[in-house]
PDB file of C-alpha atoms in Angstrom:
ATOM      1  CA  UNK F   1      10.392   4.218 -29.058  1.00  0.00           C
ATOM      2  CA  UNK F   2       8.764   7.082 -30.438  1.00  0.00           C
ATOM      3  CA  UNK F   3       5.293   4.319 -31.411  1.00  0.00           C
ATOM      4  CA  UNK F   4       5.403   3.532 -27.066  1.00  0.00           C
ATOM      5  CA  UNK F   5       5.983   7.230 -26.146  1.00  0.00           C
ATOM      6  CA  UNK F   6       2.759   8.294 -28.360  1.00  0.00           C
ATOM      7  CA  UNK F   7       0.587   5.098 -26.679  1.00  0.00           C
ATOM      8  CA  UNK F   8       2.063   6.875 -23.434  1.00  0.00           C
ATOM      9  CA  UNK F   9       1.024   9.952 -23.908  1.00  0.00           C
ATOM     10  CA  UNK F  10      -2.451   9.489 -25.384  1.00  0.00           C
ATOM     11  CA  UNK F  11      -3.602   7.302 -22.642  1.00  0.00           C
ATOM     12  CA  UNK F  12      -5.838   8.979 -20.062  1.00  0.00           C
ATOM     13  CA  UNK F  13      -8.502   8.751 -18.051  1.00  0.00           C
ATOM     14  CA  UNK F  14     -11.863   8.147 -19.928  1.00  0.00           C
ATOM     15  CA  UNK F  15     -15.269   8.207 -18.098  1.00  0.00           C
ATOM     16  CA  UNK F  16     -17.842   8.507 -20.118  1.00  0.00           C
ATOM     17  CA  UNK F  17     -17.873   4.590 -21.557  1.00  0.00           C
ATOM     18  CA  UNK F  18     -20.143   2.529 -23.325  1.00  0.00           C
ATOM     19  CA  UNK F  19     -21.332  -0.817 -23.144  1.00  0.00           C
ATOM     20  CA  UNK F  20     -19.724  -1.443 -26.745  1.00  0.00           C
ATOM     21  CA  UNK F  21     -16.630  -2.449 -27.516  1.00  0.00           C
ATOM     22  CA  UNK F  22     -14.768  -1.983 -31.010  1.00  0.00           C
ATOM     23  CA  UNK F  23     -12.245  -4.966 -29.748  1.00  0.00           C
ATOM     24  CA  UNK F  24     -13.705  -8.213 -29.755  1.00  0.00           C
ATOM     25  CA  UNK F  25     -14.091  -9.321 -25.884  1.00  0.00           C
ATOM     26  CA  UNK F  26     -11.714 -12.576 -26.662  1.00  0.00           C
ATOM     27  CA  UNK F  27      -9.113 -10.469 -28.438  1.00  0.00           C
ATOM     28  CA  UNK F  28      -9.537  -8.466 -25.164  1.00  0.00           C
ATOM     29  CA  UNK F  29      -9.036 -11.589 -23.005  1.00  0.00           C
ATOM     30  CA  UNK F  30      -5.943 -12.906 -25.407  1.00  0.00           C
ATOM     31  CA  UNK F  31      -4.215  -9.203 -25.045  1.00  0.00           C
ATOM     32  CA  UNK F  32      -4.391  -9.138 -21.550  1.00  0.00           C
ATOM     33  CA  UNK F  33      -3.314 -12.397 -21.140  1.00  0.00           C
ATOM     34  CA  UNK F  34      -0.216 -11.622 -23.433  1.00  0.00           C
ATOM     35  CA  UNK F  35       0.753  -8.615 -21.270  1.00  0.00           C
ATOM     36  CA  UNK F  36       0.017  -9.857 -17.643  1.00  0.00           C
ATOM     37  CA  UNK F  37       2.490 -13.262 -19.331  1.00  0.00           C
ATOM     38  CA  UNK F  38       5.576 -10.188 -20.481  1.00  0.00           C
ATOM     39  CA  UNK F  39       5.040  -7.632 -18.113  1.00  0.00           C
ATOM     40  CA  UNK F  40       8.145  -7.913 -15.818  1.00  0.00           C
ATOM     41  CA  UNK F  41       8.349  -8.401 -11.737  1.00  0.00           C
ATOM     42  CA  UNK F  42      11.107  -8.577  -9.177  1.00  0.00           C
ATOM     43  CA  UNK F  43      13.094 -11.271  -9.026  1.00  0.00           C
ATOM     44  CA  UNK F  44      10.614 -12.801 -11.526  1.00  0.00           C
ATOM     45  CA  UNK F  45       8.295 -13.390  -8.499  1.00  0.00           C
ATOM     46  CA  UNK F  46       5.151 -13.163 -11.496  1.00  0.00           C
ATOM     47  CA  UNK F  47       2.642 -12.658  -8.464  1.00  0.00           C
ATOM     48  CA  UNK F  48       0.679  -9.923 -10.618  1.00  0.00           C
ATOM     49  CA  UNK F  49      -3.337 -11.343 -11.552  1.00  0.00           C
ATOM     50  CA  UNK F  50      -6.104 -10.271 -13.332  1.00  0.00           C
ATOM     51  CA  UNK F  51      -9.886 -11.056 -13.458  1.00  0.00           C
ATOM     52  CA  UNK F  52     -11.259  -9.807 -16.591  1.00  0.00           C
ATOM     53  CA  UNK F  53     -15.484  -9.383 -15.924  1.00  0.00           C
ATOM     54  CA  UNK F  54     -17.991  -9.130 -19.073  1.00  0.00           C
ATOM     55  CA  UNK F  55     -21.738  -8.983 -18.884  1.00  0.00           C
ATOM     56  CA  UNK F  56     -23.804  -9.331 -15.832  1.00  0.00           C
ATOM     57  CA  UNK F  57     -20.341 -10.221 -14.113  1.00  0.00           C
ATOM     58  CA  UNK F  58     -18.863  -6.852 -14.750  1.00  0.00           C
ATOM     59  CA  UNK F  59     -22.465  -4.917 -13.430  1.00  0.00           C
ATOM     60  CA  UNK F  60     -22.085  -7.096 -10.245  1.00  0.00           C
ATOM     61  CA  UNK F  61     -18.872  -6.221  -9.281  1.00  0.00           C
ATOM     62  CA  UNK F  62     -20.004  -2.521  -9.673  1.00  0.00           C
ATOM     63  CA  UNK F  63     -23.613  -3.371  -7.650  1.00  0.00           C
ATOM     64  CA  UNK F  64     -20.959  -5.054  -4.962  1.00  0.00           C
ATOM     65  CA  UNK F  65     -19.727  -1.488  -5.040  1.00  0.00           C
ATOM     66  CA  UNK F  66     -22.918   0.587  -4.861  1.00  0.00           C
ATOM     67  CA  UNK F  67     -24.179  -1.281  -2.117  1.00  0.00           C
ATOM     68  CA  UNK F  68     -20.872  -1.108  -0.344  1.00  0.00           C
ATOM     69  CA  UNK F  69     -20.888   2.350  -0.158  1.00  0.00           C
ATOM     70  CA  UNK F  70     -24.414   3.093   0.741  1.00  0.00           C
ATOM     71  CA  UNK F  71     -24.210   1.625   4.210  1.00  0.00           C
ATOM     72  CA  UNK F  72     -21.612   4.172   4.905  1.00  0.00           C
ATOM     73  CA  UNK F  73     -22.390   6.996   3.140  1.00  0.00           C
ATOM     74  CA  UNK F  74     -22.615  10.281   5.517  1.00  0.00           C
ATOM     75  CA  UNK F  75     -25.222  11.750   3.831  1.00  0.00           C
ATOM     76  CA  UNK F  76     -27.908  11.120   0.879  1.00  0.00           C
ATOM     77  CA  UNK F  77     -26.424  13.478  -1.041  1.00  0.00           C
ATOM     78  CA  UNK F  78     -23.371  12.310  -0.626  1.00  0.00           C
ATOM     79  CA  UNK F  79     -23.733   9.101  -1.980  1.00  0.00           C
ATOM     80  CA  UNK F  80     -26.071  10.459  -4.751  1.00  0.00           C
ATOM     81  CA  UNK F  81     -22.615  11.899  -6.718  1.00  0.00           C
ATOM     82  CA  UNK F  82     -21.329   8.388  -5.419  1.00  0.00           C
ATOM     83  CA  UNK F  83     -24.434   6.629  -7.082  1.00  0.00           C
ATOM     84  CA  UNK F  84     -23.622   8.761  -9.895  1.00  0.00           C
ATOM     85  CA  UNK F  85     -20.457   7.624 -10.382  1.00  0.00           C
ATOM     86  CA  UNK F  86     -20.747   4.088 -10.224  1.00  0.00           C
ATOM     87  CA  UNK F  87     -23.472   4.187 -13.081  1.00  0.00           C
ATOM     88  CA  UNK F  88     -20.567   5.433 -14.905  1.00  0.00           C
ATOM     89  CA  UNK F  89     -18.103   2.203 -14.226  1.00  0.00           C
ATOM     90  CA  UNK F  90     -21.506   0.128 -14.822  1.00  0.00           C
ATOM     91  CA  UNK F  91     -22.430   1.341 -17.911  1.00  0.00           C
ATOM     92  CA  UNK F  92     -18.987   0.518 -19.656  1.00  0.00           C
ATOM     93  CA  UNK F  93     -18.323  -3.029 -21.414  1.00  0.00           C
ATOM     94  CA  UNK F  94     -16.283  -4.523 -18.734  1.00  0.00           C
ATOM     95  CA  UNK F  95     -14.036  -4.428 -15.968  1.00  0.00           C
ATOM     96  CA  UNK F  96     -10.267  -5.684 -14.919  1.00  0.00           C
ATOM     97  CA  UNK F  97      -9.556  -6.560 -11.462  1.00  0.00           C
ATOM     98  CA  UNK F  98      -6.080  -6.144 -11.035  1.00  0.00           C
ATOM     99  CA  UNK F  99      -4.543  -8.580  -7.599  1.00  0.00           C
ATOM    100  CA  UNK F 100      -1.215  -9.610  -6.310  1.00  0.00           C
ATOM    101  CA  UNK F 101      -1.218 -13.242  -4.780  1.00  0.00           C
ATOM    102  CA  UNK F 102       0.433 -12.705  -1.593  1.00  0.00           C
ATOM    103  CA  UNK F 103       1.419 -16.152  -1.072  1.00  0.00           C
ATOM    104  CA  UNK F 104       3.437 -15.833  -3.993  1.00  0.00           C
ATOM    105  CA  UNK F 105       5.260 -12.842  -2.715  1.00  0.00           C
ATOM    106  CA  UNK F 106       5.672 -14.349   0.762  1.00  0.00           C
ATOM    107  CA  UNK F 107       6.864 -17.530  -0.979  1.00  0.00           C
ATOM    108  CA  UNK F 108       9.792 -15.457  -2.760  1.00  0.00           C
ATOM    109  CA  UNK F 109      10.717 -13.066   0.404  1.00  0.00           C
ATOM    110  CA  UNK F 110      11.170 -15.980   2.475  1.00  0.00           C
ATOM    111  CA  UNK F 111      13.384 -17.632  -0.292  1.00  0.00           C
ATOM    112  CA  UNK F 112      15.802 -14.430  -0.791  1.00  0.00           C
ATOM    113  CA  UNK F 113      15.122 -12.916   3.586  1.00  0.00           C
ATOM    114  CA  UNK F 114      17.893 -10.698   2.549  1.00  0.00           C
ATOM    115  CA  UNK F 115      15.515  -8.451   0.819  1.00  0.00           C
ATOM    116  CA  UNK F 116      12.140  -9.241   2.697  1.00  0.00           C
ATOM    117  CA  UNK F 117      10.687  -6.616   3.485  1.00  0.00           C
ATOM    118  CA  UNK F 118      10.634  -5.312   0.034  1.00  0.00           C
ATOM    119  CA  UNK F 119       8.721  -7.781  -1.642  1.00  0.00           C
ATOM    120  CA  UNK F 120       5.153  -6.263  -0.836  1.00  0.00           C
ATOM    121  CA  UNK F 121       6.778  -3.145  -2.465  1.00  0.00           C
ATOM    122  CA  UNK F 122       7.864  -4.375  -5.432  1.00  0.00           C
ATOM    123  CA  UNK F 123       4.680  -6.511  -5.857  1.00  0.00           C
ATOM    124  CA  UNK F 124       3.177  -3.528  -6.193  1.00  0.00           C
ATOM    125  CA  UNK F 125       5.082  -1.653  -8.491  1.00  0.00           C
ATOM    126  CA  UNK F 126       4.884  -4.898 -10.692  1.00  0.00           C
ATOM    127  CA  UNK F 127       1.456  -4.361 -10.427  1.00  0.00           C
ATOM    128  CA  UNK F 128       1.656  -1.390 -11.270  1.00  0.00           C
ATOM    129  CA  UNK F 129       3.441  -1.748 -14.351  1.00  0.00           C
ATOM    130  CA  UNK F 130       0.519  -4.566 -15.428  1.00  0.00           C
ATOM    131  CA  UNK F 131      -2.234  -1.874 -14.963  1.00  0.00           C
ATOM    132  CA  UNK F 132      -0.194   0.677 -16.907  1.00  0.00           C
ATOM    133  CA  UNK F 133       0.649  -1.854 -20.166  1.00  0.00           C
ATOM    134  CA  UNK F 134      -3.202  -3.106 -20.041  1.00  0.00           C
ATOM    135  CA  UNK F 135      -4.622   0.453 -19.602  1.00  0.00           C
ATOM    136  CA  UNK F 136      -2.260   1.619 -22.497  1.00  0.00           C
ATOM    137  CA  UNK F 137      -3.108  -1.175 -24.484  1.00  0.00           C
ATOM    138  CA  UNK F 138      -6.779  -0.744 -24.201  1.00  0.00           C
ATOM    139  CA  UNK F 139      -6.021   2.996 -25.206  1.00  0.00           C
ATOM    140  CA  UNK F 140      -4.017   1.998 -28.299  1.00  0.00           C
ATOM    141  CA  UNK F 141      -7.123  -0.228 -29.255  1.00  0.00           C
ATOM    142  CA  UNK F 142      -9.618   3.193 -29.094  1.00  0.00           C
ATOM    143  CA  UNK F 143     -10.594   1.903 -25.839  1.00  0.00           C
ATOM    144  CA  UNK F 144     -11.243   4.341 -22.536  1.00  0.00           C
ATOM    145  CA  UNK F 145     -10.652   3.097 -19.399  1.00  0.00           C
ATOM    146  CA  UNK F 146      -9.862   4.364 -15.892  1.00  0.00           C
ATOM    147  CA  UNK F 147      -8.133   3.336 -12.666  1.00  0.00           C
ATOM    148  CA  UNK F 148     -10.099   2.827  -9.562  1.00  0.00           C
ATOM    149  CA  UNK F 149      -9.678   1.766  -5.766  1.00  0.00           C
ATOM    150  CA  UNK F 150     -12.623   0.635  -4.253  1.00  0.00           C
ATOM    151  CA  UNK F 151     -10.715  -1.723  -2.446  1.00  0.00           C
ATOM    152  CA  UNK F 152     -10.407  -2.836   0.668  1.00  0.00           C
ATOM    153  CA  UNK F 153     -13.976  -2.277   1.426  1.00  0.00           C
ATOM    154  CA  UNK F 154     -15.200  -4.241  -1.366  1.00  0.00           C
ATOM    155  CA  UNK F 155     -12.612  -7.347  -1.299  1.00  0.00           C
ATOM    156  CA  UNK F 156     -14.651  -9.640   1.392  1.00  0.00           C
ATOM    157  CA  UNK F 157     -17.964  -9.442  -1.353  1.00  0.00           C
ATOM    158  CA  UNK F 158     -15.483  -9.484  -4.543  1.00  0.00           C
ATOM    159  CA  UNK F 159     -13.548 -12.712  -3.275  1.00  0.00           C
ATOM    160  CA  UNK F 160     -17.030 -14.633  -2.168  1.00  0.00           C
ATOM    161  CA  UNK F 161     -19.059 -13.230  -5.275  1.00  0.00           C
ATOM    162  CA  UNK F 162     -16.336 -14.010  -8.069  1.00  0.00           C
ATOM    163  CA  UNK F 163     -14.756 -17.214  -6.025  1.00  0.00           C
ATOM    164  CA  UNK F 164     -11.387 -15.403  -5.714  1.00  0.00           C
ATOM    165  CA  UNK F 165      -8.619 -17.164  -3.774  1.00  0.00           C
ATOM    166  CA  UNK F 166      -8.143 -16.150  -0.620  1.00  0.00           C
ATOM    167  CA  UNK F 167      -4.197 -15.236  -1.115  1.00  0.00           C
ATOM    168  CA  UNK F 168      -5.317 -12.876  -3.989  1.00  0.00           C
ATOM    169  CA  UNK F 169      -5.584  -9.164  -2.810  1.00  0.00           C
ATOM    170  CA  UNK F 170      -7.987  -6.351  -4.579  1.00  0.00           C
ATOM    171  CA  UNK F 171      -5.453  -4.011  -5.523  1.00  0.00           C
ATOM    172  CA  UNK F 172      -7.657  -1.696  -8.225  1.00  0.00           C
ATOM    173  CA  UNK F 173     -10.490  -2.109 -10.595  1.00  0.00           C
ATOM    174  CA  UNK F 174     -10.124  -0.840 -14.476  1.00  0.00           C
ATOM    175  CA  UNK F 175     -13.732  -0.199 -16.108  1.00  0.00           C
ATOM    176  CA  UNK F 176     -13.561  -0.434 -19.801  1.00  0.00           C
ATOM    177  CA  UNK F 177     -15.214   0.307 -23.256  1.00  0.00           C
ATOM    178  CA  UNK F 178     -15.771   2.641 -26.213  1.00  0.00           C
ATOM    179  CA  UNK F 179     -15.314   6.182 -25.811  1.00  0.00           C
ATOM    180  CA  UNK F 180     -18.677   8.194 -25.454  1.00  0.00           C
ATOM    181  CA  UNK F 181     -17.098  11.289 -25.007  1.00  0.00           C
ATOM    182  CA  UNK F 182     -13.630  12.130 -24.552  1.00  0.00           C
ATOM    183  CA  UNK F 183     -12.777  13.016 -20.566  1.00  0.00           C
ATOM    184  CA  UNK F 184      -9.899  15.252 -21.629  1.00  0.00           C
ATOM    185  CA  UNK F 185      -6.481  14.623 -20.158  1.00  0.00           C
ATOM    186  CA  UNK F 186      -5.332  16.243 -17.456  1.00  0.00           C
ATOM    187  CA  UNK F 187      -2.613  18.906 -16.465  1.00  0.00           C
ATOM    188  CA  UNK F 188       0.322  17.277 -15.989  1.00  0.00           C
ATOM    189  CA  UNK F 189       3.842  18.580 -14.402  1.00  0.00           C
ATOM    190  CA  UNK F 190       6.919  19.587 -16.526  1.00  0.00           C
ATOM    191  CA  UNK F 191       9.649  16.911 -17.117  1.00  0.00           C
ATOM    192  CA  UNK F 192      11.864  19.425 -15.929  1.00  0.00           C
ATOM    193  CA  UNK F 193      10.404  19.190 -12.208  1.00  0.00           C
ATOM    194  CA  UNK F 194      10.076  15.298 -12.134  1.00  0.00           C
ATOM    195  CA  UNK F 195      13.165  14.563 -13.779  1.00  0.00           C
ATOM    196  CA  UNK F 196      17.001  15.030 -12.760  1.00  0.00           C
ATOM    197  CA  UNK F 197      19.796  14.619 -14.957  1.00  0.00           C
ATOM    198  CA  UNK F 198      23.345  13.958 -13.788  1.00  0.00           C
ATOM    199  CA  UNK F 199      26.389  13.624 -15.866  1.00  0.00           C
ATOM    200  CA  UNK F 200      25.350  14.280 -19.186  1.00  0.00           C
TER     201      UNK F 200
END
């Protein structure tokens, strides 16, 4: 446990990426595939997807976004620290699209009705747990990589551009690549105030 808890706790956010990657981008591919194949889901509904972008694919997805968010930008300056940003995301090696197929998880609710309404739930904690495993994977690799959500205002673009199926929903996007400078992690709560322990 204690090789998992240390992958845990080293993985952060990282935004200052390159366009490099150490990893070679079908070793990338082949991990991700291996974790999206063992990372578990609800009554092994497996409705979790991924679309892994490289090259000019990756800088379109994050032009998609640019252009997204200038039409509704308040202000110029506003979207000048967004502009900022995004050159950020673009200038890494790649990106991860993380999705859950909804007719998946509307196929399983209506097979156990019992439990319906939870589905969409789960579905996304299982999603969850795919983002976590590839992030911390990535991490263990040397990688940097962060978690965004530029979703829902990008997923009509994302689905036409990329020819995404239309029962796949944008969930977040995960920019990728070597470490140009280390973000630092962040402050994070004590166990103590997250955590209760009964019994022991």
């Amino acid at each position: 446990m204690s090789h998992t808890l240390t992958a845990l706790e080293s993985r952060h956010s990282q935004y200052a990426l390159a366009g490099t990657s150490k990893l070679g981008d079908q070793e990338i591919v082949d991990n991700i595939e291996r974790i999206t194949v063992a990372v578990p889901s609800a009554f092994n509904n497996q409705s979790q997807r991924a679309v892994v972008l490289f090259g000019e694919e990756h800088h379109k997805l994050w032009e998609i976004v640019r252009e997204t968010l200038r039409k509704i930008a308040k202000s110029d300056e506003a979207f000048a620290r967004t502009d900022a940003k995004i050159d950020g995301f673009s200038a890494a090696h790649g990106t991860v699209m993380f999705f859950d197929d909804t007719d998946t998880t509307k196929a399983v609710a209506e097979q156990n009705p019992a439990y319906a309404e939870n589905f969409p739930i789960w579905a996304q904690q299982a999603n969850g747990m795919l983002q976590l495993s590839v992030w911390t994977a990535l991490s263990e690799e040397g990688l940097g990589a962060s978690i965004q959500h530029y979703n829902p205002l990008i997923d009509a673009e994302v689905r036409e551009t990329f020819s995404i199926p239309e029962s796949w929903q944008l969930l977040a996007e995960m920019p990728f690549g070597d470490i140009v400078s280390d973000t630092g992690n962040t402050e994070r709560k004590a166990a103590a105030d997250r955590v209760k322990v009964l019994g022991l």
